[in-house]
PDB file of C-alpha atoms in Angstrom:
ATOM      1  CA  PRO A 159      11.182 -18.066  -9.614  1.00  0.00           C
ATOM      2  CA  CYS A 160       7.823 -19.749  -9.654  1.00  0.00           C
ATOM      3  CA  ARG A 161       6.148 -19.852 -13.050  1.00  0.00           C
ATOM      4  CA  THR A 162       2.591 -20.815 -13.905  1.00  0.00           C
ATOM      5  CA  GLN A 163       1.778 -23.332 -16.627  1.00  0.00           C
ATOM      6  CA  SER A 164      -0.669 -20.914 -18.219  1.00  0.00           C
ATOM      7  CA  THR A 165      -0.348 -17.254 -19.074  1.00  0.00           C
ATOM      8  CA  GLU A 166      -4.057 -16.527 -18.844  1.00  0.00           C
ATOM      9  CA  ALA A 167      -4.588 -13.173 -17.169  1.00  0.00           C
ATOM     10  CA  ALA A 168      -7.039 -14.564 -14.611  1.00  0.00           C
ATOM     11  CA  GLN A 169      -4.492 -17.075 -13.340  1.00  0.00           C
ATOM     12  CA  LEU A 170      -1.759 -14.463 -13.111  1.00  0.00           C
ATOM     13  CA  ILE A 171      -4.031 -12.076 -11.234  1.00  0.00           C
ATOM     14  CA  GLN A 172      -4.974 -14.848  -8.792  1.00  0.00           C
ATOM     15  CA  ARG A 173      -1.331 -15.831  -8.346  1.00  0.00           C
ATOM     16  CA  PHE A 174      -0.125 -12.367  -7.433  1.00  0.00           C
ATOM     17  CA  SER A 175      -3.167 -10.928  -5.696  1.00  0.00           C
ATOM     18  CA  LYS A 176      -3.082 -13.544  -2.941  1.00  0.00           C
ATOM     19  CA  PRO A 177       0.430 -13.859  -1.482  1.00  0.00           C
ATOM     20  CA  ASP A 178      -0.560 -16.796   0.730  1.00  0.00           C
ATOM     21  CA  LEU A 179      -1.499 -18.764  -2.399  1.00  0.00           C
ATOM     22  CA  TYR A 180       1.757 -17.723  -4.031  1.00  0.00           C
ATOM     23  CA  LEU A 181       3.664 -18.900  -0.950  1.00  0.00           C
ATOM     24  CA  ALA A 182       1.869 -22.241  -1.002  1.00  0.00           C
ATOM     25  CA  ARG A 183       2.833 -22.785  -4.651  1.00  0.00           C
ATOM     26  CA  CYS A 184       6.330 -21.319  -4.657  1.00  0.00           C
ATOM     27  CA  GLY A 185       7.556 -21.585  -1.079  1.00  0.00           C
ATOM     28  CA  HIS A 186       8.881 -18.024  -0.859  1.00  0.00           C
ATOM     29  CA  MET A 187       7.759 -14.435  -0.929  1.00  0.00           C
ATOM     30  CA  ASP A 188      10.243 -11.879  -2.102  1.00  0.00           C
ATOM     31  CA  ALA A 189       9.617  -8.401  -0.817  1.00  0.00           C
ATOM     32  CA  GLY A 190      12.288  -5.918  -1.479  1.00  0.00           C
ATOM     33  CA  VAL A 191      13.276  -2.321  -1.452  1.00  0.00           C
ATOM     34  CA  THR A 192      14.537  -0.601  -4.545  1.00  0.00           C
ATOM     35  CA  GLU A 193      15.743   2.957  -4.773  1.00  0.00           C
ATOM     36  CA  HIS A 194      15.289   5.087  -7.850  1.00  0.00           C
ATOM     37  CA  ALA A 195      16.616   8.515  -8.673  1.00  0.00           C
ATOM     38  CA  ILE A 196      14.657  10.578 -11.165  1.00  0.00           C
ATOM     39  CA  VAL A 197      17.199  11.950 -13.604  1.00  0.00           C
ATOM     40  CA  GLY A 198      16.298  15.446 -14.704  1.00  0.00           C
ATOM     41  CA  ALA A 199      13.803  16.009 -11.882  1.00  0.00           C
ATOM     42  CA  PRO A 200      12.923  19.658 -11.306  1.00  0.00           C
ATOM     43  CA  PRO A 201      15.062  21.276  -8.619  1.00  0.00           C
ATOM     44  CA  PHE A 202      12.180  21.406  -6.124  1.00  0.00           C
ATOM     45  CA  LEU A 203      11.944  17.593  -6.215  1.00  0.00           C
ATOM     46  CA  ARG A 204      15.644  16.857  -5.809  1.00  0.00           C
ATOM     47  CA  GLY A 205      16.393  15.164  -2.534  1.00  0.00           C
ATOM     48  CA  LEU A 206      12.729  14.333  -1.908  1.00  0.00           C
ATOM     49  CA  ARG A 207      12.303  10.805  -0.534  1.00  0.00           C
ATOM     50  CA  LEU A 208       9.091   8.969  -1.412  1.00  0.00           C
ATOM     51  CA  LEU A 209       8.209   5.512  -0.193  1.00  0.00           C
ATOM     52  CA  PHE A 210       5.646   3.448  -2.075  1.00  0.00           C
ATOM     53  CA  ALA A 211       4.212   0.292  -0.510  1.00  0.00           C
ATOM     54  CA  ALA A 212       1.440  -1.885  -1.901  1.00  0.00           C
ATOM     55  CA  ASP A 213      -0.144  -5.305  -1.616  1.00  0.00           C
ATOM     56  CA  LEU A 214       0.789  -5.832   2.017  1.00  0.00           C
ATOM     57  CA  HIS A 215      -2.079  -8.295   2.537  1.00  0.00           C
ATOM     58  CA  VAL A 216      -1.766  -8.341   6.324  1.00  0.00           C
ATOM     59  CA  LEU A 217      -3.144 -11.663   7.543  1.00  0.00           C
ATOM     60  CA  GLY A 218      -4.876 -12.618  10.763  1.00  0.00           C
ATOM     61  CA  ARG A 219      -1.784 -14.575  11.778  1.00  0.00           C
ATOM     62  CA  THR A 220       0.458 -11.521  11.275  1.00  0.00           C
ATOM     63  CA  THR A 221       1.688 -10.597  14.745  1.00  0.00           C
ATOM     64  CA  ARG A 222       2.005  -7.096  16.164  1.00  0.00           C
ATOM     65  CA  GLY A 223       5.757  -7.671  16.247  1.00  0.00           C
ATOM     66  CA  GLU A 224       5.756  -8.395  12.509  1.00  0.00           C
ATOM     67  CA  LEU A 225       3.655  -5.296  11.843  1.00  0.00           C
ATOM     68  CA  ASP A 226       6.018  -3.197  13.959  1.00  0.00           C
ATOM     69  CA  ALA A 227       9.012  -4.632  12.071  1.00  0.00           C
ATOM     70  CA  LEU A 228       7.386  -3.703   8.763  1.00  0.00           C
ATOM     71  CA  VAL A 229       6.613  -0.179   9.944  1.00  0.00           C
ATOM     72  CA  ASP A 230      10.144   0.154  11.361  1.00  0.00           C
ATOM     73  CA  ARG A 231      11.559  -0.858   7.971  1.00  0.00           C
ATOM     74  CA  MET A 232       9.391   1.771   6.297  1.00  0.00           C
ATOM     75  CA  ALA A 233      10.429   4.438   8.820  1.00  0.00           C
ATOM     76  CA  ALA A 234      14.111   3.524   8.445  1.00  0.00           C
ATOM     77  CA  ALA A 235      13.961   4.698   4.820  1.00  0.00           C
ATOM     78  CA  LYS A 236      13.268   8.185   6.217  1.00  0.00           C
ATOM     79  CA  PRO A 237      10.695   9.054   3.559  1.00  0.00           C
ATOM     80  CA  ASP A 238       9.290  12.541   3.320  1.00  0.00           C
ATOM     81  CA  LEU A 239       6.097  11.127   1.843  1.00  0.00           C
ATOM     82  CA  LEU A 240       4.415   7.724   2.042  1.00  0.00           C
ATOM     83  CA  LEU A 241       2.280   6.487  -0.844  1.00  0.00           C
ATOM     84  CA  LEU A 242       0.174   3.369  -0.311  1.00  0.00           C
ATOM     85  CA  GLY A 243      -1.090   1.350  -3.271  1.00  0.00           C
ATOM     86  CA  GLY A 244      -3.895  -0.571  -1.594  1.00  0.00           C
ATOM     87  CA  ASP A 245      -4.608  -4.198  -0.729  1.00  0.00           C
ATOM     88  CA  TYR A 246      -3.719  -3.670   2.902  1.00  0.00           C
ATOM     89  CA  SER A 247      -5.538  -6.808   4.030  1.00  0.00           C
ATOM     90  CA  ASP A 248      -8.306  -9.220   3.130  1.00  0.00           C
ATOM     91  CA  ARG A 249     -10.173  -8.388   6.358  1.00  0.00           C
ATOM     92  CA  ALA A 250     -11.123  -5.023   7.827  1.00  0.00           C
ATOM     93  CA  ASP A 251      -9.870  -5.886  11.326  1.00  0.00           C
ATOM     94  CA  ASP A 252      -6.415  -6.791   9.981  1.00  0.00           C
ATOM     95  CA  CYS A 253      -6.380  -3.554   8.009  1.00  0.00           C
ATOM     96  CA  VAL A 254      -7.106  -1.685  11.243  1.00  0.00           C
ATOM     97  CA  ARG A 255      -4.139  -3.434  12.877  1.00  0.00           C
ATOM     98  CA  PHE A 256      -1.830  -2.324  10.055  1.00  0.00           C
ATOM     99  CA  PHE A 257      -2.912   1.307  10.283  1.00  0.00           C
ATOM    100  CA  ASP A 258      -2.684   1.211  14.087  1.00  0.00           C
ATOM    101  CA  ALA A 259       0.961   0.195  13.734  1.00  0.00           C
ATOM    102  CA  LEU A 260       1.618   2.721  10.963  1.00  0.00           C
ATOM    103  CA  GLY A 261       0.108   5.556  12.972  1.00  0.00           C
ATOM    104  CA  ARG A 262       3.174   5.836  15.199  1.00  0.00           C
ATOM    105  CA  VAL A 263       5.315   7.098  12.294  1.00  0.00           C
ATOM    106  CA  PHE A 264       5.264  10.695  11.055  1.00  0.00           C
ATOM    107  CA  PHE A 265       5.807  11.468   7.371  1.00  0.00           C
ATOM    108  CA  PRO A 266       6.663  15.178   6.967  1.00  0.00           C
ATOM    109  CA  LEU A 267       4.772  15.629   3.685  1.00  0.00           C
ATOM    110  CA  GLY A 268       2.032  13.178   4.567  1.00  0.00           C
ATOM    111  CA  CYS A 269       0.707   9.736   3.816  1.00  0.00           C
ATOM    112  CA  PHE A 270      -1.703   9.082   0.937  1.00  0.00           C
ATOM    113  CA  GLY A 271      -3.292   5.852  -0.206  1.00  0.00           C
ATOM    114  CA  VAL A 272      -5.779   4.267  -2.551  1.00  0.00           C
ATOM    115  CA  ILE A 273      -7.818   1.096  -2.255  1.00  0.00           C
ATOM    116  CA  GLY A 274      -7.304  -2.221  -3.963  1.00  0.00           C
ATOM    117  CA  ASN A 275      -9.853  -4.898  -4.721  1.00  0.00           C
ATOM    118  CA  ASN A 276      -9.157  -6.675  -1.424  1.00  0.00           C
ATOM    119  CA  ASP A 277      -9.849  -3.491   0.533  1.00  0.00           C
ATOM    120  CA  ALA A 278     -13.167  -2.980  -1.238  1.00  0.00           C
ATOM    121  CA  GLU A 279     -14.112  -6.565  -0.369  1.00  0.00           C
ATOM    122  CA  ALA A 280     -12.804  -6.423   3.203  1.00  0.00           C
ATOM    123  CA  TRP A 281     -14.673  -3.225   4.019  1.00  0.00           C
ATOM    124  CA  GLU A 282     -17.820  -4.367   2.152  1.00  0.00           C
ATOM    125  CA  GLY A 283     -18.232  -0.941   0.609  1.00  0.00           C
ATOM    126  CA  ASN A 284     -17.831   0.899   3.956  1.00  0.00           C
ATOM    127  CA  LEU A 285     -15.158   3.226   2.675  1.00  0.00           C
ATOM    128  CA  LYS A 286     -16.073   5.783   5.330  1.00  0.00           C
ATOM    129  CA  GLY A 287     -14.776   3.268   7.876  1.00  0.00           C
ATOM    130  CA  LEU A 288     -11.545   2.727   5.967  1.00  0.00           C
ATOM    131  CA  ARG A 289     -11.145   6.476   5.458  1.00  0.00           C
ATOM    132  CA  ARG A 290     -11.536   7.027   9.232  1.00  0.00           C
ATOM    133  CA  VAL A 291      -9.015   4.291  10.108  1.00  0.00           C
ATOM    134  CA  MET A 292      -6.509   5.733   7.663  1.00  0.00           C
ATOM    135  CA  ALA A 293      -7.084   9.278   8.930  1.00  0.00           C
ATOM    136  CA  ASP A 294      -6.527   8.143  12.512  1.00  0.00           C
ATOM    137  CA  ALA A 295      -3.107   6.900  11.343  1.00  0.00           C
ATOM    138  CA  GLY A 296      -2.334  10.189   9.592  1.00  0.00           C
ATOM    139  CA  CYS A 297      -3.068   8.890   6.075  1.00  0.00           C
ATOM    140  CA  ARG A 298      -5.467  10.308   3.538  1.00  0.00           C
ATOM    141  CA  LEU A 299      -7.497   8.070   1.246  1.00  0.00           C
ATOM    142  CA  LEU A 300      -7.621   9.411  -2.308  1.00  0.00           C
ATOM    143  CA  LEU A 301     -10.525   8.175  -4.430  1.00  0.00           C
ATOM    144  CA  ASN A 302     -10.558   9.921  -7.798  1.00  0.00           C
ATOM    145  CA  GLN A 303      -8.927  12.865  -6.085  1.00  0.00           C
ATOM    146  CA  ALA A 304      -5.648  14.727  -6.137  1.00  0.00           C
ATOM    147  CA  VAL A 305      -3.802  16.895  -3.662  1.00  0.00           C
ATOM    148  CA  ASN A 306      -1.179  19.551  -4.234  1.00  0.00           C
ATOM    149  CA  ILE A 307       1.859  19.566  -1.992  1.00  0.00           C
ATOM    150  CA  PRO A 308       3.668  22.908  -2.173  1.00  0.00           C
ATOM    151  CA  LEU A 309       7.427  22.535  -2.167  1.00  0.00           C
ATOM    152  CA  GLY A 310      10.049  25.240  -2.419  1.00  0.00           C
ATOM    153  CA  GLY A 311       9.748  26.439  -6.014  1.00  0.00           C
ATOM    154  CA  GLY A 312       7.010  24.085  -7.200  1.00  0.00           C
ATOM    155  CA  VAL A 313       4.067  21.851  -6.464  1.00  0.00           C
ATOM    156  CA  LEU A 314       3.972  18.070  -6.287  1.00  0.00           C
ATOM    157  CA  ARG A 315       0.555  16.737  -7.326  1.00  0.00           C
ATOM    158  CA  ILE A 316      -0.455  13.361  -5.889  1.00  0.00           C
ATOM    159  CA  GLY A 317      -3.491  11.626  -7.357  1.00  0.00           C
ATOM    160  CA  GLY A 318      -5.398   8.481  -6.504  1.00  0.00           C
ATOM    161  CA  VAL A 319      -8.078   6.610  -8.419  1.00  0.00           C
ATOM    162  CA  ASP A 320     -10.778   4.259  -7.241  1.00  0.00           C
ATOM    163  CA  GLU A 321     -10.384   0.497  -7.427  1.00  0.00           C
ATOM    164  CA  HIS A 322     -11.120  -0.742 -10.947  1.00  0.00           C
ATOM    165  CA  ARG A 323     -13.326  -3.746 -10.162  1.00  0.00           C
ATOM    166  CA  TYR A 324     -15.771  -2.330  -7.621  1.00  0.00           C
ATOM    167  CA  GLY A 325     -15.234   1.431  -7.784  1.00  0.00           C
TER     168      GLY A 325
END
């Protein structure tokens, strides 16, 4: 693995918040899928499949084929619910391309996301635009909000907070 010479928080944030810089320094980008079972989960949550994806940082050079492959990989997990952790892209138009590709997949319990610092910068504060793009793809932007998802015998509460730097 690539290691920095300094452990200063600012350098670590820069290293991991910009994958293209990380690639330039380290020569690889590991993206993986891990599966977790929640031991002792209430019965109404057992068997529920959630997919969490964050820090995609779609670039201008990312092709539609690459976006489709990413979305296909997400769909192949057969999640009931998609949770997005922000930092979709550094530019609004690339963010639109990601959500255009994502919009062809249906998630039975929905798709919910928050913004990251790159999204706030890319959309220059026009969160109505981002909210519309996400909604067109079937995703709901949660900014200091929560939603209740009724499930047989219980309720799953999903919450999202605003981005810490600009929000």
